[in-house]
């Protein structure tokens, strides 16, 4: 274990094997840091925060501060971060609002500089949140989703598995799994996240099936409920069924599909 002499570590904090704590870091008493973590200079980790093994937290990050929520009433709530996460400069992650509630980051996530996770956010595994992206309270993000730079995600909104939010896009509606949003455009998807699906090992057949499902959902003339019924009846693909389940569970509604002014469909990401 390596602890810089200027670091402040309150009695009671638990530091894992081979942890490294940099200059002027501040760690409160009710913090748990896993094995092999590297805490860079000027990092602040506050009470009720837990880091898994092999995490790296870069300079200026603040983990576990109080939620920016007027409903908060001095409750004991938590931040829990999984294994193998990288948290870059000046990232902020706030505790849950209600007593016992959690702001949660899965395993293998990358949070780039100056991104923010508000109270009660839940990230799945291998999520990437790029520079300056802001996730409001109670946002949920599925595994391997990519939130690009300067994106805005409204409270209670969900971003599905393997979805990608393009730079500077904003959503108040749920982003469907496997889809990509349109940059600088609110609540709008362009089609499938083709690159992400390929990297994740999904076949051309999988992508064609998802494309057909999106065409039913957005271009058949059916409303969302009718289109979802049709997909559930006529598609036995597990991916399409996952899409349908996501839609059924939506409380805010789902993003619309971008159509070009000439009436064409999207940007080619539907393959």
Coordinates of C-alpha atoms in Angstrom, one line a residue:
X1 CA 0.0 0.0 0.0
X2 CA 1.3 3.5 -0.9
X3 CA -0.2 6.5 0.9
X4 CA 1.3 10.0 0.2
X5 CA 2.1 11.8 3.4
X6 CA -0.2 14.7 2.5
X7 CA -3.2 12.5 2.0
X8 CA -5.9 12.7 4.7
X9 CA -7.5 9.4 5.5
X10 CA -10.0 9.4 8.4
X11 CA -9.9 6.5 10.9
X12 CA -12.3 3.8 9.9
X13 CA -11.8 4.0 6.2
X14 CA -11.0 0.6 4.7
X15 CA -8.3 0.5 2.1
X16 CA -7.7 -2.7 0.0
X17 CA -4.4 -4.5 -0.7
X18 CA -2.0 -2.6 -2.9
X19 CA -4.1 0.5 -2.9
X20 CA -2.3 3.8 -3.8
X21 CA -3.4 7.1 -2.4
X22 CA -2.1 10.3 -4.0
X23 CA -1.1 13.7 -2.6
X24 CA -3.8 15.8 -0.9
X25 CA -6.5 13.1 -1.4
X26 CA -9.3 13.2 1.2
X27 CA -11.0 10.0 2.3
X28 CA -13.7 10.0 5.0
X29 CA -14.2 7.3 7.6
X30 CA -17.1 5.3 6.1
X31 CA -15.4 4.6 2.8
X32 CA -14.3 1.3 1.4
X33 CA -11.7 1.1 -1.4
X34 CA -11.0 -2.2 -3.1
X35 CA -7.8 -4.0 -3.8
X36 CA -5.4 -2.5 -6.3
X37 CA -7.2 0.9 -6.6
X38 CA -5.3 4.0 -7.5
X39 CA -6.6 7.3 -6.1
X40 CA -4.9 10.3 -7.7
X41 CA -4.0 13.6 -6.1
X42 CA -6.8 15.9 -4.9
X43 CA -9.5 13.2 -5.1
X44 CA -12.3 13.5 -2.5
X45 CA -14.2 10.3 -1.5
X46 CA -16.9 10.9 1.1
X47 CA -18.8 8.7 3.5
X48 CA -20.9 5.7 2.3
X49 CA -18.9 5.3 -0.9
X50 CA -17.6 1.9 -1.9
X51 CA -15.1 1.2 -4.8
X52 CA -14.5 -2.2 -6.1
X53 CA -11.2 -3.7 -7.0
X54 CA -8.7 -2.2 -9.5
X55 CA -10.5 1.1 -10.0
X56 CA -8.6 4.3 -10.9
X57 CA -9.8 7.7 -9.8
X58 CA -8.2 10.7 -11.4
X59 CA -7.4 14.1 -10.0
X60 CA -10.2 16.3 -8.8
X61 CA -13.0 13.7 -8.8
X62 CA -15.6 13.9 -6.0
X63 CA -17.4 10.7 -5.1
X64 CA -20.2 10.4 -2.6
X65 CA -21.2 14.0 -1.9
X66 CA -24.7 14.8 -0.9
X67 CA -27.4 14.7 -3.6
X68 CA -28.4 18.0 -5.2
X69 CA -32.0 17.3 -4.4
X70 CA -34.3 19.4 -2.2
X71 CA -36.0 16.2 -1.0
X72 CA -32.8 15.0 0.7
X73 CA -33.1 14.9 4.5
X74 CA -29.7 13.9 5.9
X75 CA -30.4 10.2 5.1
X76 CA -27.8 7.5 5.1
X77 CA -27.5 6.7 1.4
X78 CA -24.8 5.3 -0.8
X79 CA -22.5 5.3 -3.8
X80 CA -21.4 1.9 -5.0
X81 CA -18.8 1.5 -7.8
X82 CA -17.9 -1.8 -9.3
X83 CA -14.6 -3.4 -10.3
X84 CA -12.2 -2.1 -13.0
X85 CA -13.8 1.3 -13.4
X86 CA -11.9 4.4 -14.6
X87 CA -13.1 7.7 -13.2
X88 CA -11.4 10.7 -14.9
X89 CA -10.7 14.3 -13.8
X90 CA -13.4 16.2 -12.0
X91 CA -16.1 13.6 -12.3
X92 CA -18.9 14.0 -9.6
X93 CA -21.0 11.1 -8.4
X94 CA -23.7 11.9 -5.7
X95 CA -25.4 9.7 -3.2
X96 CA -29.0 8.5 -3.3
X97 CA -31.7 10.8 -2.0
X98 CA -33.8 8.4 0.2
X99 CA -32.5 6.5 3.2
X100 CA -30.9 3.3 2.0
X101 CA -30.9 4.2 -1.7
X102 CA -27.9 3.9 -4.0
X103 CA -26.2 5.6 -6.9
X104 CA -24.7 2.6 -8.6
X105 CA -21.9 2.1 -11.2
X106 CA -21.4 -1.4 -12.7
X107 CA -18.1 -3.1 -13.6
X108 CA -15.7 -1.9 -16.2
X109 CA -17.2 1.5 -16.7
X110 CA -15.4 4.6 -18.0
X111 CA -16.5 8.0 -16.8
X112 CA -14.6 10.7 -18.7
X113 CA -13.6 14.2 -17.4
X114 CA -16.3 16.4 -15.9
X115 CA -19.1 14.0 -16.4
X116 CA -21.8 13.9 -13.6
X117 CA -24.0 11.1 -12.2
X118 CA -26.7 12.5 -10.0
X119 CA -28.5 10.8 -7.2
X120 CA -29.9 7.3 -7.7
X121 CA -28.4 6.9 -11.2
X122 CA -27.8 3.3 -12.2
X123 CA -25.1 2.4 -14.8
X124 CA -24.8 -1.2 -16.1
X125 CA -21.5 -2.9 -16.9
X126 CA -19.0 -1.5 -19.4
X127 CA -20.8 1.8 -19.8
X128 CA -18.9 4.8 -21.2
X129 CA -19.9 8.3 -20.2
X130 CA -17.9 10.8 -22.2
X131 CA -16.6 14.3 -21.2
X132 CA -19.2 16.7 -19.9
X133 CA -22.2 14.4 -20.1
X134 CA -24.8 15.0 -17.4
X135 CA -27.1 12.3 -16.1
X136 CA -29.9 13.5 -13.8
X137 CA -31.5 11.7 -10.9
X138 CA -32.8 8.2 -11.3
X139 CA -31.5 7.7 -14.8
X140 CA -30.8 4.1 -15.8
X141 CA -28.3 3.1 -18.4
X142 CA -28.0 -0.5 -19.8
X143 CA -24.8 -2.5 -20.3
X144 CA -22.3 -1.3 -22.8
X145 CA -24.2 1.9 -23.6
X146 CA -22.1 4.9 -24.8
X147 CA -23.1 8.4 -23.7
X148 CA -21.1 10.8 -25.9
X149 CA -19.7 14.2 -24.9
X150 CA -22.0 16.9 -23.6
X151 CA -25.1 14.8 -23.7
X152 CA -28.0 15.6 -21.4
X153 CA -30.2 12.9 -19.9
X154 CA -33.4 14.0 -18.1
X155 CA -34.3 12.5 -14.7
X156 CA -36.0 9.1 -14.7
X157 CA -35.0 8.5 -18.3
X158 CA -33.6 5.2 -19.4
X159 CA -30.9 4.5 -22.0
X160 CA -31.1 0.9 -23.2
X161 CA -28.4 -1.8 -23.6
X162 CA -25.8 -1.1 -26.4
X163 CA -27.5 2.2 -27.2
X164 CA -25.3 5.2 -28.2
X165 CA -26.1 8.8 -27.6
X166 CA -24.4 10.9 -30.2
X167 CA -22.6 14.1 -29.1
X168 CA -24.6 16.9 -27.6
X169 CA -27.9 15.1 -27.9
X170 CA -30.5 15.4 -25.2
X171 CA -33.3 13.0 -24.1
X172 CA -36.3 13.2 -22.0
X173 CA -37.7 10.0 -23.5
X174 CA -36.2 6.5 -23.2
X175 CA -33.5 5.6 -25.7
X176 CA -34.3 2.1 -27.1
X177 CA -31.6 -0.6 -26.8
X178 CA -29.3 -1.1 -29.8
X179 CA -30.1 2.4 -31.2
X180 CA -28.2 5.6 -31.8
X181 CA -29.5 9.1 -31.2
X182 CA -29.1 12.1 -33.5
X183 CA -26.6 14.8 -32.4
X184 CA -27.9 18.1 -31.3
X185 CA -31.4 16.9 -31.5
X186 CA -33.8 16.1 -28.6
X187 CA -35.5 12.8 -28.1
X188 CA -34.5 11.5 -31.6
X189 CA -32.9 8.3 -32.7
X190 CA -31.3 7.8 -36.1
X191 CA -31.4 4.0 -36.3
X192 CA -29.3 1.1 -35.1
X193 CA -26.0 1.5 -33.3
X194 CA -24.4 -0.6 -36.0
X195 CA -20.8 -0.2 -34.9
X196 CA -21.6 -1.0 -31.3
X197 CA -23.6 -4.1 -32.3
X198 CA -20.7 -5.3 -34.5
X199 CA -18.2 -4.8 -31.7
X200 CA -20.4 -6.7 -29.4
X201 CA -20.4 -9.7 -31.7
X202 CA -24.0 -9.4 -33.1
X203 CA -24.3 -10.9 -36.5
X204 CA -25.7 -9.4 -39.7
X205 CA -28.8 -11.5 -39.2
X206 CA -29.3 -10.0 -35.7
X207 CA -29.0 -6.5 -37.1
X208 CA -31.4 -7.2 -39.9
X209 CA -33.9 -8.5 -37.4
X210 CA -33.6 -5.4 -35.3
X211 CA -33.9 -3.2 -38.4
X212 CA -37.2 -5.0 -39.3
X213 CA -38.4 -4.4 -35.8
X214 CA -37.6 -0.7 -35.9
X215 CA -39.4 -0.4 -39.3
X216 CA -42.5 -1.9 -37.8
X217 CA -42.2 0.3 -34.7
X218 CA -41.7 3.6 -36.6
X219 CA -42.9 3.3 -40.2
X220 CA -45.9 0.9 -40.1
X221 CA -48.4 3.5 -39.2
X222 CA -49.2 1.6 -36.0
X223 CA -49.1 3.4 -32.6
X224 CA -46.4 2.2 -30.2
X225 CA -48.7 -0.1 -28.3
X226 CA -50.0 -1.7 -31.5
X227 CA -46.5 -2.0 -33.0
X228 CA -45.2 -3.7 -29.8
X229 CA -48.1 -6.2 -29.9
X230 CA -47.2 -7.0 -33.5
X231 CA -43.5 -7.5 -32.7
X232 CA -44.3 -9.7 -29.8
X233 CA -46.6 -11.9 -31.9
X234 CA -44.5 -12.1 -35.1
X235 CA -40.8 -12.0 -34.0
X236 CA -39.3 -14.8 -31.9
X237 CA -35.9 -13.1 -31.7
X238 CA -34.6 -12.6 -28.2
X239 CA -33.3 -9.2 -29.2
X240 CA -36.6 -8.1 -30.5
X241 CA -38.4 -9.4 -27.4
X242 CA -35.8 -7.4 -25.3
X243 CA -36.8 -4.4 -27.3
X244 CA -40.5 -5.0 -26.6
X245 CA -39.9 -5.5 -22.9
X246 CA -38.0 -2.2 -22.7
X247 CA -40.9 -0.4 -24.4
X248 CA -43.5 -2.1 -22.1
X249 CA -41.5 -0.9 -19.1
X250 CA -41.2 2.7 -20.3
X251 CA -42.8 5.4 -18.1
X252 CA -41.7 8.4 -20.1
X253 CA -42.3 7.1 -23.6
X254 CA -39.6 6.4 -26.2
X255 CA -37.6 8.5 -28.6
X256 CA -39.0 9.3 -32.0
X257 CA -37.4 8.3 -35.3
X258 CA -35.6 11.0 -37.3
X259 CA -36.9 11.4 -40.9
X260 CA -35.2 13.6 -43.4
X261 CA -37.1 16.6 -44.7
X262 CA -37.5 14.8 -48.1
X263 CA -39.3 12.0 -46.4
X264 CA -36.4 9.5 -46.3
X265 CA -35.6 7.4 -43.3
X266 CA -32.7 8.3 -41.1
X267 CA -29.0 8.3 -41.9
X268 CA -28.3 4.7 -43.1
X269 CA -27.7 3.3 -39.6
X270 CA -30.8 1.1 -40.1
X271 CA -28.6 -0.8 -42.6

